[in-house]
Amino acid sequence: MAGRSHLRSVKRIAILASGSGSNAQRIMEHFRGSALAEVVLVGCDQPAAGVIQRAWDQGVASYLFNGAQLRDGSVLRELQGLKVDLVVLAGFLRLIPPDLVRAFPDRILNIHPALLPKYGGKGMYGHHVHAAVIAAGEAESGITIHRVNEHYDEGTILFQATCPVLPDDTPDTLAQRIHALEHAHFPRLVQQEVARLAEG
Ligand code: GRF
């Protein structure tokens, strides 16, 4: 069956994720039936990740790959073969290799569960981030949505939102507050980037 994106004005989004995929799900739901964009693929590097089931439930194709396939150009060829316009990293833990960054200039978005440039970089993911924020005694944390370059968590920042860190927070309770912020804002920022691509 022909997808909506045979109309070339409909932008084609690929999501890459490594984990549960709650952000990926919000983005798939946001663009279901949209005239602006379609999520055409969920790529995942972890065979047991919840995001694969979420893609299945949404009727979105999934693609499982390993680190070697990310580095040897297989993932890039898959994305190019599907004529992907925008790549969205939603809890994807591997470094994006330079050939992929170059192939999608300013067309890869990432979400990070803290206020970059603090608490970013290699090893700063998931509960490691929230534990570090709490250990440092920060009064607030938040989310950062940014473009991706060849370094972890360093591309141009597009959006940040904050939330308090409460005195009795654990990494789990802070993660819940951060997730709520992510779900509220990430689909909207993806749509903003889709609109920018449609204008360009
Ligand atoms: C999010 O907190 C995101 O910021 C981080 O990984 C988490 C993914 O959560 N990079 P989910 O898999 O979307 O539920």
PDB file of C-alpha atoms and ligand atoms in Angstrom:
ATOM      1  CA  MET A   1       0.000   0.000   0.000  1.00  0.00           C
ATOM      2  CA  ALA A   2       1.345   3.449  -0.856  1.00  0.00           C
ATOM      3  CA  GLY A   3       2.224   5.506   2.244  1.00  0.00           C
ATOM      4  CA  ARG A   4       1.279   9.132   2.584  1.00  0.00           C
ATOM      5  CA  SER A   5       4.839  10.162   1.833  1.00  0.00           C
ATOM      6  CA  HIS A   6       4.545   9.428  -1.886  1.00  0.00           C
ATOM      7  CA  LEU A   7       3.535  13.107  -1.733  1.00  0.00           C
ATOM      8  CA  ARG A   8       7.068  14.449  -1.382  1.00  0.00           C
ATOM      9  CA  SER A   9       5.929  17.375   0.751  1.00  0.00           C
ATOM     10  CA  VAL A  10       5.306  14.912   3.573  1.00  0.00           C
ATOM     11  CA  LYS A  11       8.618  14.710   5.438  1.00  0.00           C
ATOM     12  CA  ARG A  12       9.920  11.300   6.383  1.00  0.00           C
ATOM     13  CA  ILE A  13      11.103  10.798   9.964  1.00  0.00           C
ATOM     14  CA  ALA A  14      13.262   7.966  11.299  1.00  0.00           C
ATOM     15  CA  ILE A  15      13.504   7.554  15.058  1.00  0.00           C
ATOM     16  CA  LEU A  16      16.546   5.850  16.598  1.00  0.00           C
ATOM     17  CA  ALA A  17      16.108   4.569  20.147  1.00  0.00           C
ATOM     18  CA  SER A  18      17.769   2.117  22.545  1.00  0.00           C
ATOM     19  CA  GLY A  19      15.257   1.777  25.374  1.00  0.00           C
ATOM     20  CA  SER A  20      11.644   1.824  26.430  1.00  0.00           C
ATOM     21  CA  GLY A  21      10.629   4.256  23.720  1.00  0.00           C
ATOM     22  CA  SER A  22       8.069   6.400  25.528  1.00  0.00           C
ATOM     23  CA  ASN A  23       9.325   9.470  23.626  1.00  0.00           C
ATOM     24  CA  ALA A  24       9.309   7.557  20.352  1.00  0.00           C
ATOM     25  CA  GLN A  25       5.707   6.587  21.029  1.00  0.00           C
ATOM     26  CA  ARG A  26       4.655  10.212  21.635  1.00  0.00           C
ATOM     27  CA  ILE A  27       6.283  11.212  18.346  1.00  0.00           C
ATOM     28  CA  MET A  28       4.644   8.356  16.408  1.00  0.00           C
ATOM     29  CA  GLU A  29       1.272   9.321  17.897  1.00  0.00           C
ATOM     30  CA  HIS A  30       1.817  13.001  17.159  1.00  0.00           C
ATOM     31  CA  PHE A  31       2.379  12.398  13.445  1.00  0.00           C
ATOM     32  CA  ARG A  32      -0.245   9.696  12.922  1.00  0.00           C
ATOM     33  CA  GLY A  33      -2.415  10.992  10.067  1.00  0.00           C
ATOM     34  CA  SER A  34      -0.385  14.199   9.791  1.00  0.00           C
ATOM     35  CA  ALA A  35      -0.068  15.962   6.449  1.00  0.00           C
ATOM     36  CA  LEU A  36       3.335  17.305   7.536  1.00  0.00           C
ATOM     37  CA  ALA A  37       5.352  14.212   8.332  1.00  0.00           C
ATOM     38  CA  GLU A  38       5.298  10.473   8.709  1.00  0.00           C
ATOM     39  CA  VAL A  39       7.403   8.277  10.970  1.00  0.00           C
ATOM     40  CA  VAL A  40       8.664   5.693   8.476  1.00  0.00           C
ATOM     41  CA  LEU A  41      11.096   3.766  10.674  1.00  0.00           C
ATOM     42  CA  VAL A  42      12.103   3.053  14.236  1.00  0.00           C
ATOM     43  CA  GLY A  43      15.736   1.954  14.315  1.00  0.00           C
ATOM     44  CA  CYS A  44      17.014   0.229  17.440  1.00  0.00           C
ATOM     45  CA  ASP A  45      20.354  -1.198  18.583  1.00  0.00           C
ATOM     46  CA  GLN A  46      18.989  -3.307  21.484  1.00  0.00           C
ATOM     47  CA  PRO A  47      17.063  -6.490  20.647  1.00  0.00           C
ATOM     48  CA  ALA A  48      15.115  -6.454  23.919  1.00  0.00           C
ATOM     49  CA  ALA A  49      14.201  -2.746  23.880  1.00  0.00           C
ATOM     50  CA  GLY A  50      10.571  -1.843  24.545  1.00  0.00           C
ATOM     51  CA  VAL A  51      10.586   0.594  21.650  1.00  0.00           C
ATOM     52  CA  ILE A  52      10.348  -2.303  19.166  1.00  0.00           C
ATOM     53  CA  GLN A  53       6.986  -3.392  20.581  1.00  0.00           C
ATOM     54  CA  ARG A  54       5.813   0.223  20.609  1.00  0.00           C
ATOM     55  CA  ALA A  55       6.684   0.576  16.909  1.00  0.00           C
ATOM     56  CA  TRP A  56       4.849  -2.672  16.185  1.00  0.00           C
ATOM     57  CA  ASP A  57       1.779  -1.417  18.058  1.00  0.00           C
ATOM     58  CA  GLN A  58       1.811   1.778  15.995  1.00  0.00           C
ATOM     59  CA  GLY A  59       2.254  -0.061  12.696  1.00  0.00           C
ATOM     60  CA  VAL A  60       5.666   1.519  12.138  1.00  0.00           C
ATOM     61  CA  ALA A  61       8.449  -0.613  10.653  1.00  0.00           C
ATOM     62  CA  SER A  62      11.376  -1.343  12.949  1.00  0.00           C
ATOM     63  CA  TYR A  63      14.972  -2.038  12.035  1.00  0.00           C
ATOM     64  CA  LEU A  64      17.362  -3.728  14.418  1.00  0.00           C
ATOM     65  CA  PHE A  65      21.069  -3.100  13.980  1.00  0.00           C
ATOM     66  CA  ASN A  66      24.289  -3.479  15.942  1.00  0.00           C
ATOM     67  CA  GLY A  67      27.151  -1.094  16.582  1.00  0.00           C
ATOM     68  CA  ALA A  68      29.202  -2.433  13.669  1.00  0.00           C
ATOM     69  CA  GLN A  69      26.324  -1.790  11.255  1.00  0.00           C
ATOM     70  CA  LEU A  70      26.028   1.749  12.576  1.00  0.00           C
ATOM     71  CA  ARG A  71      29.731   2.343  11.927  1.00  0.00           C
ATOM     72  CA  ASP A  72      30.047   0.531   8.564  1.00  0.00           C
ATOM     73  CA  GLY A  73      27.397   2.588   6.765  1.00  0.00           C
ATOM     74  CA  SER A  74      24.589  -0.017   6.820  1.00  0.00           C
ATOM     75  CA  VAL A  75      22.320   2.191   8.922  1.00  0.00           C
ATOM     76  CA  LEU A  76      23.081   5.194   6.733  1.00  0.00           C
ATOM     77  CA  ARG A  77      22.164   3.210   3.600  1.00  0.00           C
ATOM     78  CA  GLU A  78      18.916   2.068   5.223  1.00  0.00           C
ATOM     79  CA  LEU A  79      17.947   5.663   6.027  1.00  0.00           C
ATOM     80  CA  GLN A  80      18.913   6.900   2.577  1.00  0.00           C
ATOM     81  CA  GLY A  81      17.048   4.014   0.929  1.00  0.00           C
ATOM     82  CA  LEU A  82      13.909   5.096   2.764  1.00  0.00           C
ATOM     83  CA  LYS A  83      14.486   8.733   1.707  1.00  0.00           C
ATOM     84  CA  VAL A  84      14.464   9.871   5.325  1.00  0.00           C
ATOM     85  CA  ASP A  85      14.431  13.665   5.782  1.00  0.00           C
ATOM     86  CA  LEU A  86      14.886  13.916   9.553  1.00  0.00           C
ATOM     87  CA  VAL A  87      16.479  11.584  12.101  1.00  0.00           C
ATOM     88  CA  VAL A  88      15.233  11.834  15.688  1.00  0.00           C
ATOM     89  CA  LEU A  89      17.258  10.312  18.515  1.00  0.00           C
ATOM     90  CA  ALA A  90      14.852   9.426  21.316  1.00  0.00           C
ATOM     91  CA  GLY A  91      16.923   7.751  23.993  1.00  0.00           C
ATOM     92  CA  PHE A  92      19.556   6.449  21.566  1.00  0.00           C
ATOM     93  CA  LEU A  93      22.782   5.675  23.400  1.00  0.00           C
ATOM     94  CA  ARG A  94      25.400   5.265  20.692  1.00  0.00           C
ATOM     95  CA  LEU A  95      27.545   7.960  19.140  1.00  0.00           C
ATOM     96  CA  ILE A  96      26.342   8.891  15.654  1.00  0.00           C
ATOM     97  CA  PRO A  97      29.257   8.275  13.254  1.00  0.00           C
ATOM     98  CA  PRO A  98      30.641  11.154  11.151  1.00  0.00           C
ATOM     99  CA  ASP A  99      29.338   9.827   7.810  1.00  0.00           C
ATOM    100  CA  LEU A 100      25.796   9.811   9.151  1.00  0.00           C
ATOM    101  CA  VAL A 101      26.157  13.318  10.615  1.00  0.00           C
ATOM    102  CA  ARG A 102      27.476  14.575   7.262  1.00  0.00           C
ATOM    103  CA  ALA A 103      24.668  12.880   5.328  1.00  0.00           C
ATOM    104  CA  PHE A 104      22.021  14.629   7.464  1.00  0.00           C
ATOM    105  CA  PRO A 105      23.390  18.112   8.087  1.00  0.00           C
ATOM    106  CA  ASP A 106      21.220  19.845  10.712  1.00  0.00           C
ATOM    107  CA  ARG A 107      18.739  17.018  10.232  1.00  0.00           C
ATOM    108  CA  ILE A 108      19.427  14.956  13.340  1.00  0.00           C
ATOM    109  CA  LEU A 109      17.767  15.900  16.643  1.00  0.00           C
ATOM    110  CA  ASN A 110      18.513  14.560  20.100  1.00  0.00           C
ATOM    111  CA  ILE A 111      16.829  14.903  23.459  1.00  0.00           C
ATOM    112  CA  HIS A 112      18.916  14.934  26.623  1.00  0.00           C
ATOM    113  CA  PRO A 113      17.418  14.636  30.127  1.00  0.00           C
ATOM    114  CA  ALA A 114      19.339  17.549  31.682  1.00  0.00           C
ATOM    115  CA  LEU A 115      20.253  21.149  31.041  1.00  0.00           C
ATOM    116  CA  LEU A 116      23.220  20.937  28.674  1.00  0.00           C
ATOM    117  CA  PRO A 117      26.075  21.778  28.613  1.00  0.00           C
ATOM    118  CA  LYS A 118      25.980  20.443  32.171  1.00  0.00           C
ATOM    119  CA  TYR A 119      25.569  16.687  32.729  1.00  0.00           C
ATOM    120  CA  GLY A 120      26.240  15.686  29.132  1.00  0.00           C
ATOM    121  CA  GLY A 121      28.824  13.598  27.320  1.00  0.00           C
ATOM    122  CA  LYS A 122      29.762   9.929  27.149  1.00  0.00           C
ATOM    123  CA  GLY A 123      28.268   7.862  29.971  1.00  0.00           C
ATOM    124  CA  MET A 124      25.790  10.583  30.914  1.00  0.00           C
ATOM    125  CA  TYR A 125      22.515   8.876  30.130  1.00  0.00           C
ATOM    126  CA  GLY A 126      19.408   7.783  31.979  1.00  0.00           C
ATOM    127  CA  HIS A 127      19.789   7.427  35.723  1.00  0.00           C
ATOM    128  CA  HIS A 128      23.475   8.400  35.615  1.00  0.00           C
ATOM    129  CA  VAL A 129      22.363  11.904  34.660  1.00  0.00           C
ATOM    130  CA  HIS A 130      19.700  12.198  37.358  1.00  0.00           C
ATOM    131  CA  ALA A 131      21.992  10.728  40.044  1.00  0.00           C
ATOM    132  CA  ALA A 132      24.703  13.258  39.135  1.00  0.00           C
ATOM    133  CA  VAL A 133      22.241  16.168  39.230  1.00  0.00           C
ATOM    134  CA  ILE A 134      20.988  15.128  42.686  1.00  0.00           C
ATOM    135  CA  ALA A 135      24.503  14.463  44.015  1.00  0.00           C
ATOM    136  CA  ALA A 136      25.568  17.953  42.923  1.00  0.00           C
ATOM    137  CA  GLY A 137      22.697  19.490  44.915  1.00  0.00           C
ATOM    138  CA  GLU A 138      21.166  21.230  41.895  1.00  0.00           C
ATOM    139  CA  ALA A 139      17.915  23.075  42.593  1.00  0.00           C
ATOM    140  CA  GLU A 140      16.688  22.530  39.053  1.00  0.00           C
ATOM    141  CA  SER A 141      17.131  20.216  36.129  1.00  0.00           C
ATOM    142  CA  GLY A 142      15.342  19.919  32.821  1.00  0.00           C
ATOM    143  CA  ILE A 143      15.562  18.826  29.223  1.00  0.00           C
ATOM    144  CA  THR A 144      17.571  19.905  26.215  1.00  0.00           C
ATOM    145  CA  ILE A 145      16.601  19.342  22.597  1.00  0.00           C
ATOM    146  CA  HIS A 146      19.511  19.938  20.245  1.00  0.00           C
ATOM    147  CA  ARG A 147      20.928  19.254  16.826  1.00  0.00           C
ATOM    148  CA  VAL A 148      23.499  16.475  16.640  1.00  0.00           C
ATOM    149  CA  ASN A 149      27.118  16.813  15.610  1.00  0.00           C
ATOM    150  CA  GLU A 150      29.984  14.353  15.883  1.00  0.00           C
ATOM    151  CA  HIS A 151      30.348  14.707  19.655  1.00  0.00           C
ATOM    152  CA  TYR A 152      28.023  13.523  22.398  1.00  0.00           C
ATOM    153  CA  ASP A 153      25.511  16.195  23.417  1.00  0.00           C
ATOM    154  CA  GLU A 154      27.298  19.152  21.784  1.00  0.00           C
ATOM    155  CA  GLY A 155      25.218  20.339  18.806  1.00  0.00           C
ATOM    156  CA  THR A 156      23.215  23.566  18.615  1.00  0.00           C
ATOM    157  CA  ILE A 157      20.632  23.815  21.378  1.00  0.00           C
ATOM    158  CA  LEU A 158      17.107  24.430  20.057  1.00  0.00           C
ATOM    159  CA  PHE A 159      15.066  24.270  23.246  1.00  0.00           C
ATOM    160  CA  GLN A 160      15.346  23.825  27.001  1.00  0.00           C
ATOM    161  CA  ALA A 161      12.696  23.492  29.701  1.00  0.00           C
ATOM    162  CA  THR A 162      13.309  23.288  33.429  1.00  0.00           C
ATOM    163  CA  CYS A 163      11.779  21.574  36.441  1.00  0.00           C
ATOM    164  CA  PRO A 164      12.653  21.678  40.131  1.00  0.00           C
ATOM    165  CA  VAL A 165      14.825  19.102  41.852  1.00  0.00           C
ATOM    166  CA  LEU A 166      13.061  18.414  45.165  1.00  0.00           C
ATOM    167  CA  PRO A 167      14.921  17.701  48.429  1.00  0.00           C
ATOM    168  CA  ASP A 168      13.656  14.110  48.647  1.00  0.00           C
ATOM    169  CA  ASP A 169      14.112  13.282  44.952  1.00  0.00           C
ATOM    170  CA  THR A 170      15.637   9.989  43.911  1.00  0.00           C
ATOM    171  CA  PRO A 171      16.896   9.388  40.357  1.00  0.00           C
ATOM    172  CA  ASP A 172      13.544   7.649  39.730  1.00  0.00           C
ATOM    173  CA  THR A 173      11.299  10.477  40.887  1.00  0.00           C
ATOM    174  CA  LEU A 174      13.381  13.048  39.025  1.00  0.00           C
ATOM    175  CA  ALA A 175      13.302  10.845  35.909  1.00  0.00           C
ATOM    176  CA  GLN A 176       9.494  10.833  36.042  1.00  0.00           C
ATOM    177  CA  ARG A 177       9.366  14.640  36.157  1.00  0.00           C
ATOM    178  CA  ILE A 178      11.860  14.859  33.299  1.00  0.00           C
ATOM    179  CA  HIS A 179       9.930  12.340  31.203  1.00  0.00           C
ATOM    180  CA  ALA A 180       6.757  14.398  31.578  1.00  0.00           C
ATOM    181  CA  LEU A 181       8.628  17.442  30.259  1.00  0.00           C
ATOM    182  CA  GLU A 182      10.047  15.435  27.361  1.00  0.00           C
ATOM    183  CA  HIS A 183       6.643  14.097  26.372  1.00  0.00           C
ATOM    184  CA  ALA A 184       5.149  17.582  26.528  1.00  0.00           C
ATOM    185  CA  HIS A 185       7.765  19.226  24.304  1.00  0.00           C
ATOM    186  CA  PHE A 186       9.639  16.775  22.071  1.00  0.00           C
ATOM    187  CA  PRO A 187       6.882  16.086  19.481  1.00  0.00           C
ATOM    188  CA  ARG A 188       6.326  19.831  19.128  1.00  0.00           C
ATOM    189  CA  LEU A 189      10.044  20.482  18.536  1.00  0.00           C
ATOM    190  CA  VAL A 190      10.198  17.685  15.983  1.00  0.00           C
ATOM    191  CA  GLN A 191       7.262  19.312  14.221  1.00  0.00           C
ATOM    192  CA  GLN A 192       9.073  22.664  14.297  1.00  0.00           C
ATOM    193  CA  GLU A 193      12.050  21.069  12.538  1.00  0.00           C
ATOM    194  CA  VAL A 194       9.758  19.399  10.005  1.00  0.00           C
ATOM    195  CA  ALA A 195       8.235  22.806   9.254  1.00  0.00           C
ATOM    196  CA  ARG A 196      11.708  24.299   8.811  1.00  0.00           C
ATOM    197  CA  LEU A 197      12.610  21.553   6.317  1.00  0.00           C
ATOM    198  CA  ALA A 198       9.338  22.066   4.453  1.00  0.00           C
ATOM    199  CA  GLU A 199      10.116  25.783   4.060  1.00  0.00           C
ATOM    200  CA  GLY A 200      13.699  25.179   2.970  1.00  0.00           C
TER     201      GLY A 200
HETATM  202  C1  GRF B   1      14.914  10.045  27.931  1.00  0.00           C
HETATM  203  O1  GRF B   1      14.984  10.548  29.226  1.00  0.00           O
HETATM  204  C2  GRF B   1      15.873  10.760  27.019  1.00  0.00           C
HETATM  205  O2  GRF B   1      16.085  12.083  27.369  1.00  0.00           O
HETATM  206  C3  GRF B   1      17.134   9.989  27.224  1.00  0.00           C
HETATM  207  O3  GRF B   1      16.720   8.659  27.326  1.00  0.00           O
HETATM  208  C4  GRF B   1      15.404   8.620  27.857  1.00  0.00           C
HETATM  209  C5  GRF B   1      14.581   7.770  26.927  1.00  0.00           C
HETATM  210  O4  GRF B   1      13.331   7.463  27.473  1.00  0.00           O
HETATM  211  N1  GRF B   1      18.087  10.293  26.199  1.00  0.00           N
HETATM  212  P1  GRF B   1      12.273   6.699  26.608  1.00  0.00           P
HETATM  213  O5  GRF B   1      12.945   5.439  26.053  1.00  0.00           O
HETATM  214  O6  GRF B   1      11.832   7.611  25.499  1.00  0.00           O
HETATM  215  O7  GRF B   1      11.162   6.366  27.534  1.00  0.00           O
END
